[in-house]
Short mmCIF file of C-alpha atoms in Angstrom, two decimals:
data_model
loop_
_atom_site.label_atom_id
_atom_site.label_comp_id
_atom_site.label_asym_id
_atom_site.label_seq_id
_atom_site.Cartn_x
_atom_site.Cartn_y
_atom_site.Cartn_z
CA MET A 1 -63.53 -55.62 33.33
CA ARG A 2 -67.26 -54.97 33.18
CA VAL A 3 -68.85 -51.57 33.80
CA LEU A 4 -72.49 -50.59 34.32
CA VAL A 5 -73.42 -47.10 33.09
CA VAL A 6 -76.65 -45.71 34.58
CA GLU A 7 -77.36 -42.52 32.65
CA ASP A 8 -80.60 -41.23 31.12
CA GLU A 9 -79.15 -38.60 28.75
CA SER A 10 -79.02 -40.71 25.59
CA ARG A 11 -76.24 -38.89 23.75
CA LEU A 12 -74.01 -38.72 26.83
CA ALA A 13 -74.70 -42.37 27.62
CA GLU A 14 -73.80 -43.39 24.05
CA ASN A 15 -70.51 -41.49 24.26
CA ILE A 16 -69.61 -42.99 27.64
CA VAL A 17 -70.47 -46.53 26.55
CA ALA A 18 -68.53 -46.17 23.28
CA GLY A 19 -65.51 -44.67 25.04
CA LEU A 20 -65.39 -47.35 27.72
CA ARG A 21 -65.73 -50.12 25.13
CA GLU A 22 -62.95 -48.61 23.05
CA ALA A 23 -60.83 -48.58 26.23
CA GLY A 24 -61.36 -52.34 26.60
CA PHE A 25 -64.27 -52.57 29.03
CA ALA A 26 -67.40 -54.66 28.65
CA VAL A 27 -70.28 -52.23 29.20
CA ASP A 28 -73.98 -52.48 30.05
CA HIS A 29 -76.30 -49.48 30.06
CA ALA A 30 -79.42 -48.65 32.06
CA ALA A 31 -81.46 -45.53 31.35
CA ASP A 32 -83.32 -45.14 34.67
CA GLY A 33 -82.79 -45.77 38.35
CA HIS A 34 -85.00 -48.85 38.67
CA GLU A 35 -83.31 -50.61 35.74
CA GLY A 36 -79.89 -49.55 37.00
CA LEU A 37 -80.53 -50.96 40.47
CA ALA A 38 -81.83 -54.24 39.01
CA TYR A 39 -78.65 -54.62 36.94
CA ALA A 40 -76.35 -53.56 39.79
CA GLU A 41 -77.92 -55.96 42.30
CA GLN A 42 -76.66 -58.86 40.20
CA ASP A 43 -73.19 -57.89 41.47
CA LEU A 44 -71.45 -58.77 38.20
CA PHE A 45 -69.75 -55.45 37.65
CA ASP A 46 -66.28 -54.16 38.45
CA LEU A 47 -67.50 -50.53 38.43
CA ILE A 48 -70.78 -48.63 38.30
CA VAL A 49 -70.95 -45.18 36.67
CA LEU A 50 -74.05 -43.64 38.22
CA ASP A 51 -75.79 -40.40 37.30
CA LEU A 52 -77.59 -38.62 40.14
CA MET A 53 -80.58 -37.17 38.29
CA LEU A 54 -82.34 -40.24 36.98
CA PRO A 55 -85.98 -40.91 36.11
CA GLY A 56 -87.85 -43.41 38.25
CA ARG A 57 -85.34 -43.59 41.08
CA ASP A 58 -82.52 -41.10 41.65
CA GLY A 59 -78.86 -42.01 41.87
CA LYS A 60 -78.59 -41.40 45.62
CA SER A 61 -81.42 -43.84 46.28
CA VAL A 62 -79.79 -46.44 44.01
CA LEU A 63 -76.45 -46.03 45.77
CA GLU A 64 -78.00 -46.31 49.24
CA ALA A 65 -79.90 -49.47 48.23
CA LEU A 66 -76.72 -51.08 46.92
CA ARG A 67 -74.70 -50.37 50.04
CA ALA A 68 -77.58 -51.45 52.32
CA GLY A 69 -77.71 -54.70 50.35
CA GLY A 70 -74.04 -55.40 50.93
CA ILE A 71 -72.92 -54.71 47.36
CA HIS A 72 -69.53 -53.01 47.46
CA THR A 73 -68.89 -52.47 43.75
CA PRO A 74 -67.01 -49.17 43.28
CA VAL A 75 -69.35 -46.34 42.26
CA LEU A 76 -68.33 -43.28 40.24
CA ILE A 77 -70.99 -40.59 40.51
CA LEU A 78 -71.84 -38.25 37.63
CA THR A 79 -73.41 -35.03 38.79
CA ALA A 80 -74.65 -31.85 37.16
CA GLN A 81 -75.47 -30.39 40.55
CA GLU A 82 -73.37 -27.45 41.61
CA GLY A 83 -71.91 -27.01 45.05
CA LYS A 84 -70.27 -29.44 47.42
CA THR A 85 -73.31 -30.51 49.43
CA SER A 86 -74.49 -33.24 47.09
CA ILE A 87 -70.93 -34.46 46.56
CA ILE A 88 -70.39 -34.78 50.30
CA GLU A 89 -73.72 -36.61 50.63
CA MET A 90 -72.77 -39.05 47.89
CA LEU A 91 -69.34 -39.80 49.33
CA ASN A 92 -70.89 -40.28 52.78
CA ALA A 93 -73.49 -42.59 51.25
CA GLY A 94 -70.80 -44.88 49.88
CA ALA A 95 -69.71 -43.42 46.54
CA ASP A 96 -66.04 -43.83 45.71
CA ASP A 97 -65.48 -40.89 43.37
CA TYR A 98 -67.38 -38.31 41.36
CA LEU A 99 -67.20 -36.32 38.14
CA ALA A 100 -69.04 -33.04 37.58
CA LYS A 101 -70.64 -32.54 34.16
CA PRO A 102 -69.35 -31.60 31.69
CA PHE A 103 -66.23 -33.76 31.82
CA GLU A 104 -63.64 -35.16 29.45
CA LEU A 105 -64.18 -38.79 28.53
CA GLY A 106 -60.48 -39.48 29.03
CA GLU A 107 -60.76 -38.38 32.66
CA LEU A 108 -63.73 -40.68 33.24
CA ILE A 109 -61.81 -43.64 31.78
CA ALA A 110 -58.71 -42.84 33.86
CA ARG A 111 -60.80 -42.60 37.03
CA ALA A 112 -62.59 -45.84 36.14
CA LYS A 113 -59.30 -47.69 35.79
CA ALA A 114 -57.96 -46.21 39.04
CA LEU A 115 -61.10 -47.16 40.98
CA ILE A 116 -61.02 -50.73 39.69
CA ARG A 117 -57.30 -51.04 40.48
CA ARG A 118 -57.80 -49.83 44.03
CA SER A 119 -60.81 -52.12 44.54
CA LYS A 120 -58.55 -55.04 43.61
CA GLY A 121 -55.86 -53.88 46.03
CA LYS A 122 -53.55 -52.43 43.36
CA SER A 123 -52.13 -48.93 43.59
CA SER A 124 -49.87 -48.96 40.52
CA SER A 125 -51.05 -48.96 36.92
CA VAL A 126 -48.46 -51.70 36.23
CA ILE A 127 -49.33 -55.14 37.60
CA THR A 128 -46.45 -57.58 37.97
CA VAL A 129 -47.02 -61.28 38.56
CA ALA A 130 -43.87 -63.42 38.52
CA ASP A 131 -41.97 -62.13 35.48
CA VAL A 132 -45.10 -60.95 33.67
CA SER A 133 -45.74 -57.19 33.67
CA ILE A 134 -49.06 -55.72 32.58
CA ASP A 135 -49.28 -51.99 31.88
CA THR A 136 -52.99 -51.28 32.35
CA VAL A 137 -52.72 -47.78 30.87
CA ARG A 138 -50.89 -48.78 27.68
CA GLN A 139 -52.53 -52.23 27.72
CA SER A 140 -49.17 -53.76 26.94
CA VAL A 141 -47.62 -56.94 28.30
CA THR A 142 -44.04 -58.14 28.76
CA ARG A 143 -42.68 -61.40 30.07
CA GLY A 144 -39.14 -60.92 31.24
CA SER A 145 -37.61 -58.64 28.60
CA ARG A 146 -39.91 -59.92 25.85
CA ASP A 147 -42.90 -57.95 24.55
CA VAL A 148 -46.02 -60.12 24.22
CA ASP A 149 -48.51 -59.19 21.51
CA LEU A 150 -52.04 -60.03 22.64
CA SER A 151 -55.46 -59.54 21.10
CA PRO A 152 -57.80 -57.20 23.04
CA THR A 153 -59.73 -60.13 24.52
CA GLU A 154 -56.59 -62.07 25.41
CA TYR A 155 -55.34 -58.95 27.19
CA ARG A 156 -58.60 -58.62 29.13
CA VAL A 157 -58.41 -62.25 30.25
CA LEU A 158 -54.83 -61.78 31.45
CA GLU A 159 -55.58 -58.51 33.26
CA TYR A 160 -58.53 -60.08 35.07
CA LEU A 161 -56.44 -63.08 36.17
CA ALA A 162 -53.61 -60.74 37.23
CA HIS A 163 -55.92 -58.91 39.60
CA ARG A 164 -56.36 -62.25 41.39
CA PRO A 165 -52.96 -64.02 41.30
CA ARG A 166 -52.97 -67.52 42.79
CA ALA A 167 -56.80 -67.47 42.95
CA ILE A 168 -58.77 -69.96 40.88
CA VAL A 169 -60.99 -68.04 38.47
CA SER A 170 -63.83 -70.04 36.96
CA LYS A 171 -64.88 -69.91 33.33
CA LYS A 172 -68.26 -68.56 34.46
CA GLU A 173 -66.62 -65.68 36.34
CA LEU A 174 -64.52 -64.77 33.32
CA LEU A 175 -67.57 -64.80 31.06
CA GLU A 176 -69.50 -62.60 33.50
CA HIS A 177 -66.77 -59.98 33.87
CA LEU A 178 -65.41 -59.84 30.32
CA TYR A 179 -68.62 -59.67 28.31
CA ASP A 180 -71.82 -57.64 28.46
CA TYR A 181 -75.40 -58.86 28.15
CA ASP A 182 -75.52 -58.32 24.39
CA TRP A 183 -72.60 -60.60 23.71
CA GLU A 184 -73.54 -63.73 21.77
CA HIS A 185 -72.37 -66.64 23.87
CA HIS A 186 -70.01 -69.25 22.49
CA SER A 187 -69.31 -72.09 24.87
CA ASN A 188 -65.61 -72.54 24.15
CA VAL A 189 -64.52 -68.93 23.76
CA ILE A 190 -62.74 -68.73 27.11
CA GLU A 191 -60.86 -71.98 26.49
CA ALA A 192 -59.70 -70.63 23.12
CA HIS A 193 -58.48 -67.32 24.51
CA VAL A 194 -56.70 -68.93 27.47
CA SER A 195 -55.02 -71.41 25.12
CA ASN A 196 -53.75 -68.60 22.90
CA LEU A 197 -52.70 -66.57 25.92
CA ARG A 198 -50.73 -69.46 27.41
CA ARG A 199 -48.99 -70.09 24.09
CA LYS A 200 -48.03 -66.45 23.61
CA LEU A 201 -46.77 -66.03 27.16
CA THR A 202 -44.67 -69.18 27.20
CA ALA A 203 -41.33 -68.95 25.45
CA PRO A 204 -39.39 -72.16 24.67
CA GLY A 205 -37.84 -73.46 27.89
CA ALA A 206 -39.79 -71.07 30.13
CA PRO A 207 -42.30 -72.41 32.67
CA PRO A 208 -46.04 -71.81 32.06
CA VAL A 209 -47.67 -69.01 34.01
CA ILE A 210 -51.32 -70.03 33.57
CA GLU A 211 -52.56 -73.22 35.17
CA THR A 212 -55.79 -74.96 34.11
CA LEU A 213 -57.62 -76.80 36.90
CA ARG A 214 -60.07 -79.26 35.39
CA HIS A 215 -63.73 -78.31 36.02
CA ARG A 216 -62.61 -75.46 38.30
CA GLY A 217 -61.00 -72.75 36.20
CA TYR A 218 -57.72 -71.00 35.66
CA ARG A 219 -54.98 -69.58 37.84
CA LEU A 220 -52.16 -67.16 37.11
CA LEU A 221 -49.12 -68.53 38.88
CA ALA A 222 -47.11 -66.04 40.89
CA GLU A 223 -44.07 -68.33 40.67
CA GLY A 224 -44.11 -68.82 36.91
#
């Protein structure tokens, strides 16, 4: 999953970006409202973490522009403002959740995961597709009664596909949602990770759970 952090306090931004990356997210950072809006309007993100007090253009203005433009990416507001007025304004303007500064990084990550789950129509932290179970908190995977040991990137590919079972997910979409702008592109990286993932998930005699559709993408089979 890919997260945009719009925060101008450099030390706080560095901590948030590092924490989210350690938790398995691809993360892009913008340090002012104009840059943040430009990133967010590309609609590539699964979550936006948006500070209210930003140089150039404040967070409320960014949020309103996104919603007016039909971009429905979940938005988690960061606010140093006291009182409930601004929080109510933000929620009414289309924000999905908020955190008041100072906050614990673990809480931000937990809220980020919950917001993304809900935006994908999932209420539980465990996603089950056919006999594959994905614990999004522990980032662990089982197929049937067998534990499946995945690399961090293989896990991210599987979790993204699991949020869209039966849907065909293109290679381009996977690249856009699993990597940030700074990632050095390698043309066959998705094919390599999907190949490894399919091999690790498929025990001898068991049916495959990932289907490759030539020139179209990949699909996690709900009947695998």
